Amino acid sequence: MTPGRLDLLIYQGATFRRILRLQDRLGAAIDLTGCIVRMQIRQAITDALPLIDLTETNNRAIITDATNGEITLTIEAEDSASLDFVKGFYDVEVEYSDGTVDRVLEGKVKLSKEVTRP
């Protein structure tokens, strides 16, 4: 599968939420039953450690409607407040129950720095 491309803007100190609906080339929903979703943001693609992980385990990358291919990505406000970068890169991967992995989305990330703080 060729990944889609979408650049993201995260507002530091605000909740980041994106709902993705995965479809095949004909527009049919991709069934995500039994799948695992993960996303990482890195300042440089070659960095050893991600700036933040979004996984089902930490409730940041959740399949919200498996039969309709729906994924919700979330970074809570307190987590985005602790981010400190200008630009970075990300991708979203889906691991199917048979162990196959597809990169479904990729792009650049920009962090808009927070001015108002609690």
C-alpha positions as protocol buffer text, in pm:
chain_id: "A"
residue {
  index: 1
  type: MET
  ca { x: 0 y: 0 z: 0 }
}
residue {
  index: 2
  type: THR
  ca { x: 132 y: 344 z: -89 }
}
residue {
  index: 3
  type: PRO
  ca { x: 94 y: 571 z: 215 }
}
residue {
  index: 4
  type: GLY
  ca { x: -114 y: 885 z: 198 }
}
residue {
  index: 5
  type: ARG
  ca { x: 59 y: 1214 z: 267 }
}
residue {
  index: 6
  type: LEU
  ca { x: -70 y: 1471 z: 515 }
}
residue {
  index: 7
  type: ASP
  ca { x: 129 y: 1740 z: 695 }
}
residue {
  index: 8
  type: LEU
  ca { x: 16 y: 1804 z: 1053 }
}
residue {
  index: 9
  type: LEU
  ca { x: 9 y: 2112 z: 1273 }
}
residue {
  index: 10
  type: ILE
  ca { x: 8 y: 2057 z: 1649 }
}
residue {
  index: 11
  type: TYR
  ca { x: -82 y: 2347 z: 1876 }
}
residue {
  index: 12
  type: GLN
  ca { x: 134 y: 2325 z: 2188 }
}
residue {
  index: 13
  type: GLY
  ca { x: -83 y: 2315 z: 2502 }
}
residue {
  index: 14
  type: ALA
  ca { x: -400 y: 2219 z: 2311 }
}
residue {
  index: 15
  type: THR
  ca { x: -558 y: 1880 z: 2251 }
}
residue {
  index: 16
  type: PHE
  ca { x: -461 y: 1735 z: 1913 }
}
residue {
  index: 17
  type: ARG
  ca { x: -718 y: 1498 z: 1765 }
}
residue {
  index: 18
  type: ARG
  ca { x: -740 y: 1359 z: 1412 }
}
residue {
  index: 19
  type: ILE
  ca { x: -982 y: 1100 z: 1284 }
}
residue {
  index: 20
  type: LEU
  ca { x: -856 y: 895 z: 991 }
}
residue {
  index: 21
  type: ARG
  ca { x: -1080 y: 681 z: 772 }
}
residue {
  index: 22
  type: LEU
  ca { x: -877 y: 433 z: 571 }
}
residue {
  index: 23
  type: GLN
  ca { x: -1003 y: 338 z: 226 }
}
residue {
  index: 24
  type: ASP
  ca { x: -871 y: 129 z: -59 }
}
residue {
  index: 25
  type: ARG
  ca { x: -819 y: 269 z: -409 }
}
residue {
  index: 26
  type: LEU
  ca { x: -1185 y: 209 z: -494 }
}
residue {
  index: 27
  type: GLY
  ca { x: -1306 y: 402 z: -187 }
}
residue {
  index: 28
  type: ALA
  ca { x: -1412 y: 99 z: 18 }
}
residue {
  index: 29
  type: ALA
  ca { x: -1333 y: 106 z: 389 }
}
residue {
  index: 30
  type: ILE
  ca { x: -1034 y: -101 z: 498 }
}
residue {
  index: 31
  type: ASP
  ca { x: -1138 y: -346 z: 770 }
}
residue {
  index: 32
  type: LEU
  ca { x: -912 y: -297 z: 1072 }
}
residue {
  index: 33
  type: THR
  ca { x: -1055 y: -580 z: 1282 }
}
residue {
  index: 34
  type: GLY
  ca { x: -771 y: -736 z: 1484 }
}
residue {
  index: 35
  type: CYS
  ca { x: -523 y: -465 z: 1382 }
}
residue {
  index: 36
  type: ILE
  ca { x: -283 y: -254 z: 1587 }
}
residue {
  index: 37
  type: VAL
  ca { x: -213 y: 110 z: 1499 }
}
residue {
  index: 38
  type: ARG
  ca { x: 94 y: 310 z: 1592 }
}
residue {
  index: 39
  type: MET
  ca { x: 237 y: 652 z: 1515 }
}
residue {
  index: 40
  type: GLN
  ca { x: 564 y: 819 z: 1610 }
}
residue {
  index: 41
  type: ILE
  ca { x: 687 y: 1174 z: 1570 }
}
residue {
  index: 42
  type: ARG
  ca { x: 1062 y: 1234 z: 1541 }
}
residue {
  index: 43
  type: GLN
  ca { x: 1249 y: 1559 z: 1499 }
}
residue {
  index: 44
  type: ALA
  ca { x: 1470 y: 1393 z: 1238 }
}
residue {
  index: 45
  type: ILE
  ca { x: 1380 y: 1069 z: 1065 }
}
residue {
  index: 46
  type: THR
  ca { x: 1713 y: 921 z: 1179 }
}
residue {
  index: 47
  type: ASP
  ca { x: 1668 y: 1012 z: 1549 }
}
residue {
  index: 48
  type: ALA
  ca { x: 1690 y: 707 z: 1774 }
}
residue {
  index: 49
  type: LEU
  ca { x: 1410 y: 818 z: 2006 }
}
residue {
  index: 50
  type: PRO
  ca { x: 1070 y: 956 z: 1910 }
}
residue {
  index: 51
  type: LEU
  ca { x: 942 y: 1284 z: 2050 }
}
residue {
  index: 52
  type: ILE
  ca { x: 611 y: 1112 z: 2121 }
}
residue {
  index: 53
  type: ASP
  ca { x: 452 y: 770 z: 2062 }
}
residue {
  index: 54
  type: LEU
  ca { x: 88 y: 723 z: 1979 }
}
residue {
  index: 55
  type: THR
  ca { x: -24 y: 365 z: 2040 }
}
residue {
  index: 56
  type: GLU
  ca { x: -328 y: 173 z: 2154 }
}
residue {
  index: 57
  type: THR
  ca { x: -144 y: 95 z: 2478 }
}
residue {
  index: 58
  type: ASN
  ca { x: -124 y: 463 z: 2574 }
}
residue {
  index: 59
  type: ASN
  ca { x: -471 y: 542 z: 2429 }
}
residue {
  index: 60
  type: ARG
  ca { x: -328 y: 783 z: 2172 }
}
residue {
  index: 61
  type: ALA
  ca { x: -390 y: 572 z: 1859 }
}
residue {
  index: 62
  type: ILE
  ca { x: -716 y: 384 z: 1881 }
}
residue {
  index: 63
  type: ILE
  ca { x: -922 y: 200 z: 1621 }
}
residue {
  index: 64
  type: THR
  ca { x: -1263 y: 355 z: 1687 }
}
residue {
  index: 65
  type: ASP
  ca { x: -1461 y: 178 z: 1410 }
}
residue {
  index: 66
  type: ALA
  ca { x: -1276 y: -126 z: 1277 }
}
residue {
  index: 67
  type: THR
  ca { x: -1519 y: -225 z: 1001 }
}
residue {
  index: 68
  type: ASN
  ca { x: -1523 y: 129 z: 862 }
}
residue {
  index: 69
  type: GLY
  ca { x: -1145 y: 176 z: 884 }
}
residue {
  index: 70
  type: GLU
  ca { x: -1161 y: 453 z: 1144 }
}
residue {
  index: 71
  type: ILE
  ca { x: -864 y: 548 z: 1361 }
}
residue {
  index: 72
  type: THR
  ca { x: -851 y: 829 z: 1618 }
}
residue {
  index: 73
  type: LEU
  ca { x: -514 y: 987 z: 1698 }
}
residue {
  index: 74
  type: THR
  ca { x: -500 y: 1195 z: 2016 }
}
residue {
  index: 75
  type: ILE
  ca { x: -239 y: 1397 z: 2203 }
}
residue {
  index: 76
  type: GLU
  ca { x: -383 y: 1542 z: 2522 }
}
residue {
  index: 77
  type: ALA
  ca { x: -321 y: 1910 z: 2604 }
}
residue {
  index: 78
  type: GLU
  ca { x: -78 y: 1835 z: 2888 }
}
residue {
  index: 79
  type: ASP
  ca { x: 124 y: 1610 z: 2657 }
}
residue {
  index: 80
  type: SER
  ca { x: 136 y: 1862 z: 2372 }
}
residue {
  index: 81
  type: ALA
  ca { x: 243 y: 2130 z: 2624 }
}
residue {
  index: 82
  type: SER
  ca { x: 557 y: 1931 z: 2697 }
}
residue {
  index: 83
  type: LEU
  ca { x: 656 y: 1898 z: 2330 }
}
residue {
  index: 84
  type: ASP
  ca { x: 948 y: 2120 z: 2232 }
}
residue {
  index: 85
  type: PHE
  ca { x: 1043 y: 2109 z: 1866 }
}
residue {
  index: 86
  type: VAL
  ca { x: 983 y: 2322 z: 1559 }
}
residue {
  index: 87
  type: LYS
  ca { x: 948 y: 2072 z: 1277 }
}
residue {
  index: 88
  type: GLY
  ca { x: 951 y: 1695 z: 1262 }
}
residue {
  index: 89
  type: PHE
  ca { x: 830 y: 1389 z: 1075 }
}
residue {
  index: 90
  type: TYR
  ca { x: 573 y: 1118 z: 1144 }
}
residue {
  index: 91
  type: ASP
  ca { x: 413 y: 812 z: 999 }
}
residue {
  index: 92
  type: VAL
  ca { x: 119 y: 591 z: 1090 }
}
residue {
  index: 93
  type: GLU
  ca { x: 147 y: 214 z: 1061 }
}
residue {
  index: 94
  type: VAL
  ca { x: -119 y: -55 z: 1076 }
}
residue {
  index: 95
  type: GLU
  ca { x: -18 y: -405 z: 1181 }
}
residue {
  index: 96
  type: TYR
  ca { x: -264 y: -673 z: 1072 }
}
residue {
  index: 97
  type: SER
  ca { x: -333 y: -991 z: 1268 }
}
residue {
  index: 98
  type: ASP
  ca { x: -113 y: -1193 z: 1027 }
}
residue {
  index: 99
  type: GLY
  ca { x: 188 y: -971 z: 1111 }
}
residue {
  index: 100
  type: THR
  ca { x: 176 y: -770 z: 786 }
}
residue {
  index: 101
  type: VAL
  ca { x: 252 y: -401 z: 838 }
}
residue {
  index: 102
  type: ASP
  ca { x: 138 y: -117 z: 612 }
}
residue {
  index: 103
  type: ARG
  ca { x: 247 y: 244 z: 640 }
}
residue {
  index: 104
  type: VAL
  ca { x: -84 y: 419 z: 574 }
}
residue {
  index: 105
  type: LEU
  ca { x: 6 y: 786 z: 627 }
}
residue {
  index: 106
  type: GLU
  ca { x: 318 y: 1000 z: 651 }
}
residue {
  index: 107
  type: GLY
  ca { x: 424 y: 1360 z: 650 }
}
residue {
  index: 108
  type: LYS
  ca { x: 581 y: 1652 z: 828 }
}
residue {
  index: 109
  type: VAL
  ca { x: 478 y: 1791 z: 1163 }
}
residue {
  index: 110
  type: LYS
  ca { x: 499 y: 2152 z: 1273 }
}
residue {
  index: 111
  type: LEU
  ca { x: 457 y: 2262 z: 1634 }
}
residue {
  index: 112
  type: SER
  ca { x: 291 y: 2598 z: 1691 }
}
residue {
  index: 113
  type: LYS
  ca { x: 438 y: 2727 z: 2017 }
}
residue {
  index: 114
  type: GLU
  ca { x: 202 y: 2816 z: 2299 }
}
residue {
  index: 115
  type: VAL
  ca { x: 187 y: 3176 z: 2424 }
}
residue {
  index: 116
  type: THR
  ca { x: -85 y: 3147 z: 2691 }
}
residue {
  index: 117
  type: ARG
  ca { x: 12 y: 2908 z: 2970 }
}
residue {
  index: 118
  type: PRO
  ca { x: -180 y: 2791 z: 3278 }
}
